[in-house]
Amino acid sequence: MQVSVETTSGLERKLTIGVPASKVDDVALERMKELAKTQRMNGFRPGKIPLNVIKKRFGPHVRQDVVSEVMQRSFYEAVVQEKLQPAGAPHIEPVSMEEGKDLEFTATFEIYPEVALEDLSKISLEKITAEVGDDDLSKMIDTLREQQANWVEVKRKSKEGDQIVIDFVGTIDGEEFAGGKASDFALELGKGQMIPGFEDQLTGSKSGDEVTVKVTFPEDYHNKEVAGKEAEFATTVKIVNKKETLKMGELAEKLGIEDGNISTMKADIRKNMERELKQAVNSKLKEKVMDSLVEAHNFEIPKSMIDQEIQQLKQQAMQQFGGQGASLPDLPSELFEERATRRVKLGLVVGEIIKQNKITADKDKVRNKLEELASVYEQPEEVINYYLSDENRLNEVEQLVLEDSVIEFVEGKAEVSETSMSFDEIMNPKQEDAPAEEDKE
């Protein structure tokens, strides 16, 4: 086999590969001999069909199959011989395929780039430190008491914060419209669940009242058929409920503390808060490390790898739409290109860090990660066994451990500064209003 290598551009390589004619013709001949033994044709006894008849009928098809197989096999032998690492599938084009002559073809493909790791000590990281304070625990308990509160019927006029149960029928110009009718609808007054003005007109109503609610749908309402139109809702108030916040012991029982022990409940809630806080802090550190690695490294990325990543991102987007891929238009690749490029680049850098520093998924760390993942379930051992019983699922956990190990490695090399934040600042970050973009002429 003769091989020549040409660098066409950047990471793209073009192999010209020559294969002796015998590698194709001899194999094709042997296959046609086998066909002669098994084929049935009118006028010939089984196994007695002349080879020239088989060759005339099946020769071109058999030869095409053999040529395809030889080109694929020869390509992989060639890249091993030339010590090349293809980053994607090759584009193969035959040059000469005539019977009796040497087979010649070209294979064009991209190779993996050489990733030169930058000095990680030059990376600056901001690491967040935080803890769950007593005030944080008290706020969380108050939130849980509010969320788990009971609704109790009262015989009085409704007010903000109450819940009313209503039936209503909406009409526009005297005609009912789709989506404008409901029965036993629970509405918490003051939460802004309905269009503006709806709740205001029902505040102060009592059980048995019949109220005609007059509103105008917003111009940007999601249902374009009613957007901007005036509507009336014939509404019957059936029940008025007030919210009764749970007592501490009641909350404990509702959260699964059988004896209603308040101290046990607080300890459990604090433990959950600490676990969530740790996950949030680690997530922020991971994001900073990954951003720093992407920013610190600059090298050419194979377009074929970016294209593959774009396809994966497209599939994920389809799944997020409920798997209705067939009914969705093909999403433009440009929407995913920046994210795909970042992911490929990051994967190459992280892979090189793992390779050069011989980072492995330590068994103890894998076990610890499994226990961490399982700790949120009622039967953690069953969850652990679920992962251990399947190699693919266990591999997912090992990849998480490898990723964590890379974060830990980079953190150990980088220049790290610490910033203290509160539980609330981390878990409930305030969304800053985006500055208005200036008009451009």
Tab-separated table of C-alpha atoms in Angstrom:
chain	number	residue	atom	x	y	z
A	1	MET	CA	0.000	0.000	0.000
A	2	GLN	CA	1.363	3.394	-1.010
A	3	VAL	CA	0.395	6.496	0.981
A	4	SER	CA	1.147	10.179	0.505
A	5	VAL	CA	0.032	12.936	2.883
A	6	GLU	CA	-0.823	16.500	1.915
A	7	THR	CA	-1.718	19.380	4.250
A	8	THR	CA	-4.485	21.182	2.390
A	9	SER	CA	-5.248	23.810	5.058
A	10	GLY	CA	-4.810	24.127	8.805
A	11	LEU	CA	-5.958	20.838	10.326
A	12	GLU	CA	-7.149	19.341	7.039
A	13	ARG	CA	-5.145	16.467	5.563
A	14	LYS	CA	-5.512	14.674	2.236
A	15	LEU	CA	-4.248	11.116	1.886
A	16	THR	CA	-3.672	9.607	-1.547
A	17	ILE	CA	-3.704	5.845	-1.114
A	18	GLY	CA	-2.734	3.192	-3.661
A	19	VAL	CA	-3.740	-0.450	-3.196
A	20	PRO	CA	-2.430	-3.320	-5.403
A	21	ALA	CA	-5.060	-4.614	-7.844
A	22	SER	CA	-4.810	-8.096	-6.375
A	23	LYS	CA	-6.173	-6.843	-3.008
A	24	VAL	CA	-9.462	-6.113	-4.789
A	25	ASP	CA	-9.585	-8.506	-7.734
A	26	ASP	CA	-8.615	-11.625	-5.774
A	27	VAL	CA	-11.200	-10.959	-3.050
A	28	ALA	CA	-13.903	-10.195	-5.626
A	29	LEU	CA	-13.102	-13.411	-7.468
A	30	GLU	CA	-13.328	-15.516	-4.300
A	31	ARG	CA	-16.724	-14.011	-3.487
A	32	MET	CA	-18.059	-14.755	-6.933
A	33	LYS	CA	-16.873	-18.366	-6.591
A	34	GLU	CA	-18.840	-18.605	-3.361
A	35	LEU	CA	-21.902	-17.176	-5.126
A	36	ALA	CA	-21.552	-19.805	-7.831
A	37	LYS	CA	-22.003	-22.471	-5.159
A	38	THR	CA	-25.157	-20.987	-3.616
A	39	GLN	CA	-27.042	-19.197	-6.404
A	40	ARG	CA	-29.916	-20.830	-8.312
A	41	MET	CA	-30.453	-19.963	-11.975
A	42	ASN	CA	-32.727	-21.467	-14.619
A	43	GLY	CA	-30.879	-23.876	-16.892
A	44	PHE	CA	-28.120	-24.701	-14.422
A	45	ARG	CA	-27.877	-27.314	-11.698
A	46	PRO	CA	-27.215	-25.999	-8.136
A	47	GLY	CA	-23.486	-25.390	-7.672
A	48	LYS	CA	-22.759	-25.820	-11.394
A	49	ILE	CA	-23.234	-22.237	-12.626
A	50	PRO	CA	-20.200	-21.197	-14.735
A	51	LEU	CA	-18.046	-18.477	-13.177
A	52	ASN	CA	-18.285	-16.274	-16.272
A	53	VAL	CA	-22.104	-16.258	-15.915
A	54	ILE	CA	-21.837	-15.275	-12.230
A	55	LYS	CA	-19.288	-12.608	-13.115
A	56	LYS	CA	-21.501	-11.138	-15.831
A	57	ARG	CA	-24.545	-10.970	-13.564
A	58	PHE	CA	-23.047	-10.144	-10.180
A	59	GLY	CA	-19.531	-8.909	-10.936
A	60	PRO	CA	-20.055	-5.113	-10.846
A	61	HIS	CA	-22.046	-5.256	-7.608
A	62	VAL	CA	-19.571	-7.617	-5.891
A	63	ARG	CA	-16.595	-5.528	-6.999
A	64	GLN	CA	-18.221	-2.309	-5.749
A	65	ASP	CA	-18.748	-3.852	-2.306
A	66	VAL	CA	-15.158	-5.096	-2.170
A	67	VAL	CA	-13.767	-1.728	-3.310
A	68	SER	CA	-15.769	0.058	-0.597
A	69	GLU	CA	-14.512	-2.336	2.082
A	70	VAL	CA	-10.893	-2.107	0.889
A	71	MET	CA	-10.972	1.700	0.849
A	72	GLN	CA	-12.340	1.856	4.400
A	73	ARG	CA	-9.828	-0.673	5.715
A	74	SER	CA	-6.912	0.884	3.827
A	75	PHE	CA	-7.804	4.331	5.143
A	76	TYR	CA	-7.562	3.191	8.773
A	77	GLU	CA	-4.308	1.338	8.056
A	78	ALA	CA	-2.937	4.501	6.428
A	79	VAL	CA	-3.740	6.835	9.337
A	80	VAL	CA	-2.118	4.372	11.740
A	81	GLN	CA	0.930	4.163	9.478
A	82	GLU	CA	1.197	7.955	9.221
A	83	LYS	CA	0.405	8.467	12.932
A	84	LEU	CA	-2.598	10.720	12.229
A	85	GLN	CA	-5.658	11.158	14.472
A	86	PRO	CA	-8.798	11.876	12.423
A	87	ALA	CA	-11.197	14.237	14.163
A	88	GLY	CA	-14.136	13.161	12.016
A	89	ALA	CA	-15.238	10.878	9.203
A	90	PRO	CA	-13.182	11.152	6.003
A	91	HIS	CA	-14.481	12.232	2.600
A	92	ILE	CA	-13.341	9.424	0.296
A	93	GLU	CA	-13.134	9.822	-3.484
A	94	PRO	CA	-11.971	7.092	-5.913
A	95	VAL	CA	-9.291	8.091	-8.436
A	96	SER	CA	-8.825	4.775	-10.246
A	97	MET	CA	-11.093	1.723	-9.865
A	98	GLU	CA	-10.556	-0.199	-13.108
A	99	GLU	CA	-10.402	-3.958	-12.857
A	100	GLY	CA	-6.872	-5.261	-13.289
A	101	LYS	CA	-5.320	-1.937	-12.245
A	102	ASP	CA	-4.209	-0.727	-8.843
A	103	LEU	CA	-6.948	0.922	-6.811
A	104	GLU	CA	-6.245	4.571	-5.994
A	105	PHE	CA	-8.359	6.914	-3.901
A	106	THR	CA	-8.100	10.049	-1.779
A	107	ALA	CA	-9.351	10.592	1.768
A	108	THR	CA	-9.781	14.137	3.085
A	109	PHE	CA	-10.332	14.758	6.794
A	110	GLU	CA	-9.382	16.920	9.758
A	111	ILE	CA	-7.013	15.850	12.492
A	112	TYR	CA	-7.091	16.610	16.202
A	113	PRO	CA	-5.155	19.768	17.051
A	114	GLU	CA	-2.113	19.786	19.270
A	115	VAL	CA	-3.299	21.387	22.512
A	116	ALA	CA	-0.476	23.186	24.294
A	117	LEU	CA	-1.595	23.728	27.889
A	118	GLU	CA	-1.024	27.218	29.214
A	119	ASP	CA	0.546	27.930	32.599
A	120	LEU	CA	-2.397	27.331	34.948
A	121	SER	CA	-0.735	29.396	37.693
A	122	LYS	CA	-1.534	32.494	35.615
A	123	ILE	CA	-5.272	31.818	35.913
A	124	SER	CA	-7.094	33.896	38.532
A	125	LEU	CA	-10.142	32.408	40.232
A	126	GLU	CA	-12.645	33.896	42.645
A	127	LYS	CA	-13.872	31.238	45.058
A	128	ILE	CA	-17.068	31.831	46.998
A	129	THR	CA	-17.345	30.856	50.639
A	130	ALA	CA	-20.687	30.674	52.446
A	131	GLU	CA	-22.487	28.932	55.271
A	132	VAL	CA	-26.032	28.340	56.454
A	133	GLY	CA	-26.709	30.701	59.363
A	134	ASP	CA	-29.466	30.541	61.973
A	135	ASP	CA	-31.317	33.380	60.236
A	136	ASP	CA	-31.172	31.475	56.950
A	137	LEU	CA	-32.651	28.432	58.659
A	138	SER	CA	-35.449	30.519	60.218
A	139	LYS	CA	-36.319	32.075	56.848
A	140	MET	CA	-36.418	28.657	55.204
A	141	ILE	CA	-38.712	27.291	57.912
A	142	ASP	CA	-41.035	30.305	57.502
A	143	THR	CA	-41.074	29.698	53.748
A	144	LEU	CA	-41.908	26.029	54.243
A	145	ARG	CA	-44.664	26.857	56.717
A	146	GLU	CA	-46.131	29.226	54.135
A	147	GLN	CA	-45.812	26.698	51.291
A	148	GLN	CA	-47.354	23.891	53.339
A	149	ALA	CA	-50.146	26.061	54.779
A	150	ASN	CA	-53.739	24.827	54.860
A	151	TRP	CA	-56.722	26.571	53.295
A	152	VAL	CA	-59.687	26.831	55.656
A	153	GLU	CA	-63.145	28.001	54.567
A	154	VAL	CA	-64.433	31.231	56.136
A	155	LYS	CA	-67.843	32.918	56.028
A	156	ARG	CA	-66.797	36.499	55.282
A	157	LYS	CA	-65.807	38.757	52.411
A	158	SER	CA	-62.599	37.839	50.681
A	159	LYS	CA	-59.453	39.919	50.965
A	160	GLU	CA	-55.984	39.910	49.509
A	161	GLY	CA	-54.131	36.739	50.487
A	162	ASP	CA	-57.335	34.664	50.583
A	163	GLN	CA	-58.176	31.922	48.154
A	164	ILE	CA	-61.515	31.886	46.376
A	165	VAL	CA	-62.969	28.936	44.467
A	166	ILE	CA	-64.950	30.130	41.448
A	167	ASP	CA	-66.798	29.120	38.296
A	168	PHE	CA	-66.603	31.500	35.364
A	169	VAL	CA	-67.638	31.811	31.731
A	170	GLY	CA	-65.968	34.426	29.530
A	171	THR	CA	-67.581	36.124	26.552
A	172	ILE	CA	-66.480	38.655	23.945
A	173	ASP	CA	-69.308	40.571	22.270
A	174	GLY	CA	-71.713	38.088	23.863
A	175	GLU	CA	-69.959	35.016	22.417
A	176	GLU	CA	-68.017	32.456	24.484
A	177	PHE	CA	-64.394	31.961	23.451
A	178	ALA	CA	-61.953	29.078	23.747
A	179	GLY	CA	-60.172	28.886	27.082
A	180	GLY	CA	-62.520	31.332	28.782
A	181	LYS	CA	-64.445	28.854	30.927
A	182	ALA	CA	-63.572	26.985	34.153
A	183	SER	CA	-65.194	25.252	37.119
A	184	ASP	CA	-63.903	25.017	40.712
A	185	PHE	CA	-60.992	27.263	39.818
A	186	ALA	CA	-58.836	28.083	42.874
A	187	LEU	CA	-57.592	31.680	42.742
A	188	GLU	CA	-55.285	33.210	45.345
A	189	LEU	CA	-56.057	36.905	45.483
A	190	GLY	CA	-53.113	39.246	45.140
A	191	LYS	CA	-50.836	36.771	43.303
A	192	GLY	CA	-51.493	38.187	39.850
A	193	GLN	CA	-52.477	34.856	38.338
A	194	MET	CA	-55.074	36.403	36.040
A	195	ILE	CA	-55.056	39.297	33.589
A	196	PRO	CA	-54.965	42.796	35.159
A	197	GLY	CA	-58.210	43.821	36.858
A	198	PHE	CA	-59.657	40.328	37.215
A	199	GLU	CA	-58.644	39.688	40.828
A	200	ASP	CA	-59.354	43.276	41.925
A	201	GLN	CA	-63.032	42.952	40.995
A	202	LEU	CA	-63.381	39.758	43.027
A	203	THR	CA	-61.616	41.027	46.146
A	204	GLY	CA	-64.351	41.704	48.715
A	205	SER	CA	-66.727	39.088	47.310
A	206	LYS	CA	-68.184	36.317	49.457
A	207	SER	CA	-69.525	32.811	48.994
A	208	GLY	CA	-72.630	32.800	46.768
A	209	ASP	CA	-71.880	36.130	45.066
A	210	GLU	CA	-72.295	36.407	41.319
A	211	VAL	CA	-69.927	38.960	39.823
A	212	THR	CA	-69.576	40.164	36.247
A	213	VAL	CA	-65.877	40.823	35.788
A	214	LYS	CA	-65.064	43.238	32.959
A	215	VAL	CA	-61.479	43.254	31.675
A	216	THR	CA	-59.445	44.016	28.554
A	217	PHE	CA	-56.912	41.469	27.369
A	218	PRO	CA	-53.399	42.914	26.957
A	219	GLU	CA	-52.287	43.664	23.399
A	220	ASP	CA	-49.406	41.192	23.780
A	221	TYR	CA	-51.574	38.400	25.225
A	222	HIS	CA	-50.402	34.941	24.110
A	223	ASN	CA	-53.785	34.071	22.571
A	224	LYS	CA	-53.833	36.375	19.549
A	225	GLU	CA	-57.557	35.762	18.972
A	226	VAL	CA	-58.493	37.645	22.162
A	227	ALA	CA	-55.471	39.982	22.502
A	228	GLY	CA	-56.544	43.615	22.984
A	229	LYS	CA	-60.262	42.770	23.205
A	230	GLU	CA	-62.744	43.581	25.955
A	231	ALA	CA	-64.292	40.597	27.718
A	232	GLU	CA	-66.852	39.843	30.420
A	233	PHE	CA	-66.632	36.915	32.827
A	234	ALA	CA	-69.832	35.741	34.514
A	235	THR	CA	-68.332	34.573	37.790
A	236	THR	CA	-69.825	32.635	40.710
A	237	VAL	CA	-67.925	32.668	44.017
A	238	LYS	CA	-68.372	29.260	45.644
A	239	ILE	CA	-65.905	29.260	48.559
A	240	VAL	CA	-63.706	31.774	50.374
A	241	ASN	CA	-60.658	30.258	52.096
A	242	LYS	CA	-58.111	31.823	54.408
A	243	LYS	CA	-54.549	30.588	54.765
A	244	GLU	CA	-53.575	28.964	58.055
A	245	THR	CA	-49.824	28.696	58.495
A	246	LEU	CA	-48.674	25.443	60.039
A	247	LYS	CA	-47.313	25.270	63.535
A	248	MET	CA	-43.761	23.983	63.894
A	249	GLY	CA	-44.835	20.536	65.063
A	250	GLU	CA	-47.390	20.256	62.246
A	251	LEU	CA	-44.719	21.188	59.700
A	252	ALA	CA	-42.381	18.534	61.106
A	253	GLU	CA	-45.061	15.870	60.697
A	254	LYS	CA	-45.858	17.046	57.168
A	255	LEU	CA	-42.161	16.813	56.261
A	256	GLY	CA	-42.071	13.184	57.348
A	257	ILE	CA	-40.750	13.519	60.918
A	258	GLU	CA	-42.964	10.840	62.475
A	259	ASP	CA	-42.799	12.030	66.087
A	260	GLY	CA	-43.008	15.701	65.049
A	261	ASN	CA	-39.682	16.461	66.747
A	262	ILE	CA	-38.821	20.080	65.921
A	263	SER	CA	-35.079	19.678	66.575
A	264	THR	CA	-34.906	16.756	64.162
A	265	MET	CA	-36.807	18.763	61.571
A	266	LYS	CA	-34.434	21.717	61.888
A	267	ALA	CA	-31.410	19.440	61.585
A	268	ASP	CA	-32.843	17.835	58.429
A	269	ILE	CA	-33.680	21.191	56.867
A	270	ARG	CA	-30.231	22.582	57.670
A	271	LYS	CA	-28.603	19.477	56.173
A	272	ASN	CA	-30.583	19.898	52.949
A	273	MET	CA	-29.741	23.604	52.815
A	274	GLU	CA	-26.043	22.867	53.307
A	275	ARG	CA	-26.104	20.266	50.533
A	276	GLU	CA	-27.823	22.668	48.127
A	277	LEU	CA	-25.446	25.473	49.106
A	278	LYS	CA	-22.414	23.258	48.490
A	279	GLN	CA	-23.753	22.270	45.074
A	280	ALA	CA	-24.380	25.910	44.156
A	281	VAL	CA	-20.914	27.030	45.312
A	282	ASN	CA	-19.222	24.163	43.466
A	283	SER	CA	-21.265	24.932	40.361
A	284	LYS	CA	-20.137	28.568	40.400
A	285	LEU	CA	-16.505	27.525	40.854
A	286	LYS	CA	-16.794	25.009	38.020
A	287	GLU	CA	-18.225	27.698	35.749
A	288	LYS	CA	-15.362	30.072	36.591
A	289	VAL	CA	-12.733	27.361	36.009
A	290	MET	CA	-14.215	26.357	32.666
A	291	ASP	CA	-14.531	29.983	31.536
A	292	SER	CA	-10.890	30.573	32.509
A	293	LEU	CA	-9.675	27.496	30.605
A	294	VAL	CA	-11.536	28.555	27.460
A	295	GLU	CA	-10.174	32.099	27.698
A	296	ALA	CA	-6.578	30.993	28.405
A	297	HIS	CA	-6.246	28.652	25.419
A	298	ASN	CA	-6.263	29.501	21.740
A	299	PHE	CA	-5.926	26.899	18.997
A	300	GLU	CA	-7.633	25.827	15.793
A	301	ILE	CA	-10.672	23.606	16.314
A	302	PRO	CA	-11.742	20.956	13.772
A	303	LYS	CA	-14.883	22.111	11.979
A	304	SER	CA	-16.110	18.513	11.812
A	305	MET	CA	-16.127	18.314	15.616
A	306	ILE	CA	-18.051	21.578	15.866
A	307	ASP	CA	-20.587	20.301	13.326
A	308	GLN	CA	-21.070	17.083	15.326
A	309	GLU	CA	-21.607	19.098	18.516
A	310	ILE	CA	-24.107	21.356	16.748
A	311	GLN	CA	-26.138	18.292	15.759
A	312	GLN	CA	-26.159	17.066	19.359
A	313	LEU	CA	-27.318	20.472	20.592
A	314	LYS	CA	-30.065	20.489	17.973
A	315	GLN	CA	-31.272	17.077	19.153
A	316	GLN	CA	-31.291	18.293	22.769
A	317	ALA	CA	-33.312	21.334	21.725
A	318	MET	CA	-35.829	19.081	19.964
A	319	GLN	CA	-36.182	16.944	23.092
A	320	GLN	CA	-36.854	20.043	25.177
A	321	PHE	CA	-39.775	20.783	22.882
A	322	GLY	CA	-41.326	17.471	23.894
A	323	GLY	CA	-39.651	15.287	21.320
A	324	GLN	CA	-41.800	16.696	18.527
A	325	GLY	CA	-38.814	16.805	16.204
A	326	ALA	CA	-40.841	15.863	13.146
A	327	SER	CA	-43.150	18.861	13.527
A	328	LEU	CA	-40.392	21.409	14.186
A	329	PRO	CA	-38.513	23.263	11.459
A	330	ASP	CA	-34.795	22.553	11.102
A	331	LEU	CA	-33.147	24.987	13.500
A	332	PRO	CA	-30.346	27.128	11.985
A	333	SER	CA	-26.877	25.865	12.886
A	334	GLU	CA	-25.797	29.436	13.614
A	335	LEU	CA	-27.933	29.383	16.763
A	336	PHE	CA	-25.694	26.692	18.269
A	337	GLU	CA	-22.306	27.448	16.722
A	338	GLU	CA	-20.859	29.574	19.529
A	339	ARG	CA	-21.941	27.155	22.251
A	340	ALA	CA	-20.781	24.137	20.250
A	341	THR	CA	-17.373	25.714	19.615
A	342	ARG	CA	-16.948	26.423	23.317
A	343	ARG	CA	-17.905	22.879	24.312
A	344	VAL	CA	-15.522	21.278	21.804
A	345	LYS	CA	-12.657	23.568	22.804
A	346	LEU	CA	-13.273	22.917	26.490
A	347	GLY	CA	-13.446	19.164	25.913
A	348	LEU	CA	-10.080	19.192	24.143
A	349	VAL	CA	-8.431	21.262	26.904
A	350	VAL	CA	-9.901	19.185	29.731
A	351	GLY	CA	-8.931	15.989	27.913
A	352	GLU	CA	-5.340	17.203	27.607
A	353	ILE	CA	-5.207	18.120	31.311
A	354	ILE	CA	-6.451	14.619	32.190
A	355	LYS	CA	-3.951	13.004	29.806
A	356	GLN	CA	-0.860	15.003	30.792
A	357	ASN	CA	-1.498	14.774	34.521
A	358	LYS	CA	-2.718	11.160	34.511
A	359	ILE	CA	-5.957	12.084	36.298
A	360	THR	CA	-8.200	9.084	36.908
A	361	ALA	CA	-11.631	8.408	38.397
A	362	ASP	CA	-10.503	7.121	41.792
A	363	LYS	CA	-12.795	4.327	43.069
A	364	ASP	CA	-13.234	5.984	46.467
A	365	LYS	CA	-14.202	9.258	44.811
A	366	VAL	CA	-16.654	7.442	42.559
A	367	ARG	CA	-18.228	5.800	45.605
A	368	ASN	CA	-18.429	9.172	47.401
A	369	LYS	CA	-20.055	10.747	44.353
A	370	LEU	CA	-22.573	7.899	44.194
A	371	GLU	CA	-23.439	8.380	47.865
A	372	GLU	CA	-23.806	12.118	47.306
A	373	LEU	CA	-26.169	11.585	44.354
A	374	ALA	CA	-28.170	8.984	46.273
A	375	SER	CA	-28.441	10.967	49.518
A	376	VAL	CA	-31.528	12.886	48.342
A	377	TYR	CA	-33.551	9.680	47.893
A	378	GLU	CA	-35.450	7.724	50.537
A	379	GLN	CA	-33.631	4.470	49.665
A	380	PRO	CA	-30.055	5.568	48.829
A	381	GLU	CA	-28.657	2.032	48.661
A	382	GLU	CA	-31.131	1.146	45.911
A	383	VAL	CA	-29.967	4.169	43.923
A	384	ILE	CA	-26.303	3.207	44.394
A	385	ASN	CA	-27.012	-0.351	43.226
A	386	TYR	CA	-28.935	1.069	40.273
A	387	TYR	CA	-25.761	2.804	39.065
A	388	LEU	CA	-23.409	-0.051	39.952
A	389	SER	CA	-25.533	-2.557	38.004
A	390	ASP	CA	-25.110	-0.759	34.674
A	391	GLU	CA	-21.739	0.055	33.116
A	392	ASN	CA	-23.074	3.008	31.119
A	393	ARG	CA	-24.702	4.625	34.153
A	394	LEU	CA	-21.560	4.049	36.222
A	395	ASN	CA	-19.489	5.605	33.439
A	396	GLU	CA	-21.599	8.765	33.709
A	397	VAL	CA	-20.673	9.024	37.396
A	398	GLU	CA	-17.002	8.386	36.604
A	399	GLN	CA	-17.088	11.248	34.102
A	400	LEU	CA	-18.495	13.535	36.812
A	401	VAL	CA	-15.660	12.481	39.126
A	402	LEU	CA	-13.084	13.159	36.394
A	403	GLU	CA	-14.599	16.587	35.834
A	404	ASP	CA	-14.522	17.342	39.572
A	405	SER	CA	-10.898	16.178	39.700
A	406	VAL	CA	-9.955	18.549	36.874
A	407	ILE	CA	-11.655	21.443	38.704
A	408	GLU	CA	-9.742	20.542	41.864
A	409	PHE	CA	-6.466	20.271	39.915
A	410	VAL	CA	-6.880	23.667	38.214
A	411	GLU	CA	-7.928	25.283	41.497
A	412	GLY	CA	-4.746	23.935	43.097
A	413	LYS	CA	-2.594	25.529	40.390
A	414	ALA	CA	-4.449	28.828	39.928
A	415	GLU	CA	-4.250	32.056	41.886
A	416	VAL	CA	-7.361	31.878	44.083
A	417	SER	CA	-9.071	34.674	46.012
A	418	GLU	CA	-12.020	34.101	48.325
A	419	THR	CA	-15.238	36.094	48.479
A	420	SER	CA	-17.728	35.612	51.292
A	421	MET	CA	-21.426	35.595	50.380
A	422	SER	CA	-24.630	34.870	52.231
A	423	PHE	CA	-26.859	31.865	51.648
A	424	ASP	CA	-29.576	34.097	50.219
A	425	GLU	CA	-27.190	35.887	47.815
A	426	ILE	CA	-26.092	32.558	46.345
A	427	MET	CA	-29.391	30.703	46.282
A	428	ASN	CA	-31.612	33.655	45.319
A	429	PRO	CA	-29.484	35.959	43.159
A	430	LYS	CA	-31.143	39.207	42.160
A	431	GLN	CA	-31.674	39.642	38.461
A	432	GLU	CA	-30.158	42.935	37.416
A	433	ASP	CA	-32.173	44.832	34.852
A	434	ALA	CA	-30.358	44.691	31.531
A	435	PRO	CA	-29.267	48.156	30.395
A	436	ALA	CA	-31.189	49.471	27.430
A	437	GLU	CA	-29.164	49.253	24.267
A	438	GLU	CA	-28.585	52.580	22.621
A	439	ASP	CA	-30.107	53.094	19.208
A	440	LYS	CA	-27.562	52.798	16.426
A	441	GLU	CA	-27.787	54.852	13.337
